[in-house]
Amino acid sequence: MSVNNHKNIATFMHLGVFSKYFIPFGNYIVPILLWTTNKDKSEFIDQNGKEAINFQLSILLYSVILGMFSFPFFLFKILGNASITDIFHHDGISISFSDPVGFSTLIGASFIGVVALIGFFLEIIFVITAALKANKGESYRYPLSIRFIK
């Protein structure tokens, strides 16, 4: 197998994460399939596959954490001004999705939304950068990526 083929495989491992928009969990399936079937062919392919998979797992972890931070704002929006006692005794709770609870809930939810939007754009930029570097035969380490697979 030629060096050009190795570059192409590595490039497609990075770009394969965009398959999530067409295939559920494609951002994991495509890079994992390409990596496992080709990792023994070269160190370059092995390294790029690990980077792509580690970055996607890191994004998953960051998304779960962001979701956990956003959950209280969702509860405050639904439960309104209900106290803990009201919640446990079911006294005077009216669940509403239309009444504004407060400015702080709006600010918190907006902040989390902005962080998620910035993360979305950074993911696209990082993946495209990694694919371009792989296509040139250069190594790329994703920023903010946790090394799950070493």
PDB file of C-alpha atoms in Angstrom:
ATOM      1  CA  MET A   1       0.000   0.000   0.000  1.00  0.00           C
ATOM      2  CA  SER A   2       1.395   3.403  -0.944  1.00  0.00           C
ATOM      3  CA  VAL A   3       1.936   6.405   1.272  1.00  0.00           C
ATOM      4  CA  ASN A   4      -0.840   8.214  -0.616  1.00  0.00           C
ATOM      5  CA  ASN A   5      -3.294   5.491   0.375  1.00  0.00           C
ATOM      6  CA  HIS A   6      -2.256   5.861   4.011  1.00  0.00           C
ATOM      7  CA  LYS A   7      -2.850   9.615   3.823  1.00  0.00           C
ATOM      8  CA  ASN A   8      -6.266   9.064   2.229  1.00  0.00           C
ATOM      9  CA  ILE A   9      -7.347   6.533   4.850  1.00  0.00           C
ATOM     10  CA  ALA A  10      -6.225   8.847   7.662  1.00  0.00           C
ATOM     11  CA  THR A  11      -8.044  11.774   6.049  1.00  0.00           C
ATOM     12  CA  PHE A  12     -11.264   9.771   5.735  1.00  0.00           C
ATOM     13  CA  MET A  13     -11.015   8.673   9.369  1.00  0.00           C
ATOM     14  CA  HIS A  14     -11.168  12.328  10.399  1.00  0.00           C
ATOM     15  CA  LEU A  15     -13.804  13.330   7.856  1.00  0.00           C
ATOM     16  CA  GLY A  16     -15.831  10.217   8.696  1.00  0.00           C
ATOM     17  CA  VAL A  17     -17.079  11.912  11.849  1.00  0.00           C
ATOM     18  CA  PHE A  18     -19.343  14.059   9.663  1.00  0.00           C
ATOM     19  CA  SER A  19     -21.288  10.897   8.831  1.00  0.00           C
ATOM     20  CA  LYS A  20     -23.142  11.505  12.117  1.00  0.00           C
ATOM     21  CA  TYR A  21     -25.390  13.833  10.146  1.00  0.00           C
ATOM     22  CA  PHE A  22     -26.512  10.931   7.944  1.00  0.00           C
ATOM     23  CA  ILE A  23     -25.951   7.797  10.054  1.00  0.00           C
ATOM     24  CA  PRO A  24     -26.743   7.556  13.774  1.00  0.00           C
ATOM     25  CA  PHE A  25     -23.463   7.212  15.692  1.00  0.00           C
ATOM     26  CA  GLY A  26     -21.596   7.484  12.391  1.00  0.00           C
ATOM     27  CA  ASN A  27     -19.035   9.732  14.060  1.00  0.00           C
ATOM     28  CA  TYR A  28     -17.941   6.660  16.050  1.00  0.00           C
ATOM     29  CA  ILE A  29     -18.700   3.850  13.598  1.00  0.00           C
ATOM     30  CA  VAL A  30     -16.870   5.173  10.524  1.00  0.00           C
ATOM     31  CA  PRO A  31     -13.557   6.088  12.226  1.00  0.00           C
ATOM     32  CA  ILE A  32     -13.579   2.890  14.306  1.00  0.00           C
ATOM     33  CA  LEU A  33     -14.201   0.704  11.229  1.00  0.00           C
ATOM     34  CA  LEU A  34     -11.504   2.459   9.203  1.00  0.00           C
ATOM     35  CA  TRP A  35      -9.067   2.366  12.107  1.00  0.00           C
ATOM     36  CA  THR A  36      -9.571  -1.284  13.092  1.00  0.00           C
ATOM     37  CA  THR A  37      -9.304  -2.542   9.517  1.00  0.00           C
ATOM     38  CA  ASN A  38      -6.226  -0.463   8.670  1.00  0.00           C
ATOM     39  CA  LYS A  39      -4.282   0.209  11.889  1.00  0.00           C
ATOM     40  CA  ASP A  40      -1.775  -2.577  11.239  1.00  0.00           C
ATOM     41  CA  LYS A  41      -0.832  -1.146   7.833  1.00  0.00           C
ATOM     42  CA  SER A  42       1.043   1.887   9.171  1.00  0.00           C
ATOM     43  CA  GLU A  43       1.817   3.826  12.319  1.00  0.00           C
ATOM     44  CA  PHE A  44       0.422   6.958  10.615  1.00  0.00           C
ATOM     45  CA  ILE A  45      -3.009   5.372  10.150  1.00  0.00           C
ATOM     46  CA  ASP A  46      -2.951   3.995  13.696  1.00  0.00           C
ATOM     47  CA  GLN A  47      -2.087   7.382  15.197  1.00  0.00           C
ATOM     48  CA  ASN A  48      -4.738   9.276  13.197  1.00  0.00           C
ATOM     49  CA  GLY A  49      -7.415   6.725  13.998  1.00  0.00           C
ATOM     50  CA  LYS A  50      -6.733   6.992  17.707  1.00  0.00           C
ATOM     51  CA  GLU A  51      -6.821  10.780  17.510  1.00  0.00           C
ATOM     52  CA  ALA A  52     -10.155  10.832  15.663  1.00  0.00           C
ATOM     53  CA  ILE A  53     -11.784   8.335  18.032  1.00  0.00           C
ATOM     54  CA  ASN A  54     -10.381   9.958  21.175  1.00  0.00           C
ATOM     55  CA  PHE A  55     -11.657  13.348  20.055  1.00  0.00           C
ATOM     56  CA  GLN A  56     -15.157  12.029  19.411  1.00  0.00           C
ATOM     57  CA  LEU A  57     -15.220  10.302  22.804  1.00  0.00           C
ATOM     58  CA  SER A  58     -14.035  13.558  24.401  1.00  0.00           C
ATOM     59  CA  ILE A  59     -16.826  15.475  22.648  1.00  0.00           C
ATOM     60  CA  LEU A  60     -19.313  12.899  23.983  1.00  0.00           C
ATOM     61  CA  LEU A  61     -18.013  13.348  27.525  1.00  0.00           C
ATOM     62  CA  TYR A  62     -18.119  17.153  27.251  1.00  0.00           C
ATOM     63  CA  SER A  63     -21.685  16.967  25.896  1.00  0.00           C
ATOM     64  CA  VAL A  64     -22.827  14.791  28.798  1.00  0.00           C
ATOM     65  CA  ILE A  65     -21.267  17.215  31.289  1.00  0.00           C
ATOM     66  CA  LEU A  66     -22.880  20.196  29.551  1.00  0.00           C
ATOM     67  CA  GLY A  67     -26.208  18.348  29.609  1.00  0.00           C
ATOM     68  CA  MET A  68     -25.857  17.760  33.354  1.00  0.00           C
ATOM     69  CA  PHE A  69     -25.252  21.483  33.868  1.00  0.00           C
ATOM     70  CA  SER A  70     -28.289  22.396  31.770  1.00  0.00           C
ATOM     71  CA  PHE A  71     -30.672  19.993  33.551  1.00  0.00           C
ATOM     72  CA  PRO A  72     -31.213  22.238  36.621  1.00  0.00           C
ATOM     73  CA  PHE A  73     -32.201  25.153  34.353  1.00  0.00           C
ATOM     74  CA  PHE A  74     -34.747  22.883  32.693  1.00  0.00           C
ATOM     75  CA  LEU A  75     -36.160  21.918  36.108  1.00  0.00           C
ATOM     76  CA  PHE A  76     -36.332  25.551  37.231  1.00  0.00           C
ATOM     77  CA  LYS A  77     -38.207  26.381  34.040  1.00  0.00           C
ATOM     78  CA  ILE A  78     -40.743  23.578  34.573  1.00  0.00           C
ATOM     79  CA  LEU A  79     -41.268  23.822  38.325  1.00  0.00           C
ATOM     80  CA  GLY A  80     -41.222  27.594  38.590  1.00  0.00           C
ATOM     81  CA  ASN A  81     -41.207  28.895  42.156  1.00  0.00           C
ATOM     82  CA  ALA A  82     -42.072  25.579  43.810  1.00  0.00           C
ATOM     83  CA  SER A  83     -40.135  24.853  46.972  1.00  0.00           C
ATOM     84  CA  ILE A  84     -38.617  21.504  47.926  1.00  0.00           C
ATOM     85  CA  THR A  85     -41.512  20.912  50.346  1.00  0.00           C
ATOM     86  CA  ASP A  86     -44.040  21.597  47.584  1.00  0.00           C
ATOM     87  CA  ILE A  87     -42.275  19.139  45.310  1.00  0.00           C
ATOM     88  CA  PHE A  88     -42.278  16.317  47.875  1.00  0.00           C
ATOM     89  CA  HIS A  89     -45.844  16.942  49.056  1.00  0.00           C
ATOM     90  CA  HIS A  90     -47.264  17.871  45.654  1.00  0.00           C
ATOM     91  CA  ASP A  91     -48.720  21.070  47.106  1.00  0.00           C
ATOM     92  CA  GLY A  92     -49.484  23.784  44.616  1.00  0.00           C
ATOM     93  CA  ILE A  93     -47.193  22.650  41.846  1.00  0.00           C
ATOM     94  CA  SER A  94     -48.202  23.732  38.410  1.00  0.00           C
ATOM     95  CA  ILE A  95     -45.948  22.539  35.645  1.00  0.00           C
ATOM     96  CA  SER A  96     -45.668  25.082  32.899  1.00  0.00           C
ATOM     97  CA  PHE A  97     -43.490  25.417  29.853  1.00  0.00           C
ATOM     98  CA  SER A  98     -44.645  28.911  28.912  1.00  0.00           C
ATOM     99  CA  ASP A  99     -44.316  31.061  32.050  1.00  0.00           C
ATOM    100  CA  PRO A 100     -40.937  32.749  32.433  1.00  0.00           C
ATOM    101  CA  VAL A 101     -39.368  31.767  35.726  1.00  0.00           C
ATOM    102  CA  GLY A 102     -36.719  34.364  35.993  1.00  0.00           C
ATOM    103  CA  PHE A 103     -33.908  36.215  34.406  1.00  0.00           C
ATOM    104  CA  SER A 104     -31.241  34.029  36.031  1.00  0.00           C
ATOM    105  CA  THR A 105     -32.657  30.892  34.403  1.00  0.00           C
ATOM    106  CA  LEU A 106     -32.630  32.636  31.038  1.00  0.00           C
ATOM    107  CA  ILE A 107     -29.039  33.795  31.505  1.00  0.00           C
ATOM    108  CA  GLY A 108     -27.870  30.336  32.627  1.00  0.00           C
ATOM    109  CA  ALA A 109     -29.592  28.565  29.769  1.00  0.00           C
ATOM    110  CA  SER A 110     -28.272  31.122  27.289  1.00  0.00           C
ATOM    111  CA  PHE A 111     -24.729  30.693  28.583  1.00  0.00           C
ATOM    112  CA  ILE A 112     -24.924  26.920  28.182  1.00  0.00           C
ATOM    113  CA  GLY A 113     -26.364  27.361  24.692  1.00  0.00           C
ATOM    114  CA  VAL A 114     -23.522  29.684  23.682  1.00  0.00           C
ATOM    115  CA  VAL A 115     -20.924  27.238  25.047  1.00  0.00           C
ATOM    116  CA  ALA A 116     -22.565  24.404  23.069  1.00  0.00           C
ATOM    117  CA  LEU A 117     -22.624  26.511  19.887  1.00  0.00           C
ATOM    118  CA  ILE A 118     -18.950  27.456  20.258  1.00  0.00           C
ATOM    119  CA  GLY A 119     -18.130  23.783  20.864  1.00  0.00           C
ATOM    120  CA  PHE A 120     -20.026  22.798  17.710  1.00  0.00           C
ATOM    121  CA  PHE A 121     -18.033  25.219  15.545  1.00  0.00           C
ATOM    122  CA  LEU A 122     -14.728  24.298  17.196  1.00  0.00           C
ATOM    123  CA  GLU A 123     -15.403  20.620  16.507  1.00  0.00           C
ATOM    124  CA  ILE A 124     -15.903  21.358  12.812  1.00  0.00           C
ATOM    125  CA  ILE A 125     -12.740  23.478  12.648  1.00  0.00           C
ATOM    126  CA  PHE A 126     -10.642  20.881  14.490  1.00  0.00           C
ATOM    127  CA  VAL A 127     -11.888  17.976  12.341  1.00  0.00           C
ATOM    128  CA  ILE A 128     -11.236  19.833   9.082  1.00  0.00           C
ATOM    129  CA  THR A 129      -7.785  20.888  10.302  1.00  0.00           C
ATOM    130  CA  ALA A 130      -6.959  17.284  11.259  1.00  0.00           C
ATOM    131  CA  ALA A 131      -8.148  16.011   7.865  1.00  0.00           C
ATOM    132  CA  LEU A 132      -6.053  18.588   5.997  1.00  0.00           C
ATOM    133  CA  LYS A 133      -2.964  17.751   8.068  1.00  0.00           C
ATOM    134  CA  ALA A 134      -3.502  14.012   7.514  1.00  0.00           C
ATOM    135  CA  ASN A 135      -3.855  14.594   3.785  1.00  0.00           C
ATOM    136  CA  LYS A 136      -0.432  16.306   3.821  1.00  0.00           C
ATOM    137  CA  GLY A 137       1.062  13.427   5.817  1.00  0.00           C
ATOM    138  CA  GLU A 138       1.449  15.504   8.981  1.00  0.00           C
ATOM    139  CA  SER A 139       0.464  14.568  12.517  1.00  0.00           C
ATOM    140  CA  TYR A 140      -2.269  16.473  14.345  1.00  0.00           C
ATOM    141  CA  ARG A 141      -3.314  16.322  17.968  1.00  0.00           C
ATOM    142  CA  TYR A 142      -6.797  17.566  18.695  1.00  0.00           C
ATOM    143  CA  PRO A 143      -6.944  20.283  21.355  1.00  0.00           C
ATOM    144  CA  LEU A 144      -8.992  19.414  24.443  1.00  0.00           C
ATOM    145  CA  SER A 145      -8.933  15.724  23.522  1.00  0.00           C
ATOM    146  CA  ILE A 146      -8.649  13.130  26.282  1.00  0.00           C
ATOM    147  CA  ARG A 147      -6.452  10.160  25.391  1.00  0.00           C
ATOM    148  CA  PHE A 148      -8.837   7.261  26.041  1.00  0.00           C
ATOM    149  CA  ILE A 149      -7.050   5.016  23.520  1.00  0.00           C
ATOM    150  CA  LYS A 150      -3.275   5.205  23.814  1.00  0.00           C
TER     151      LYS A 150
END
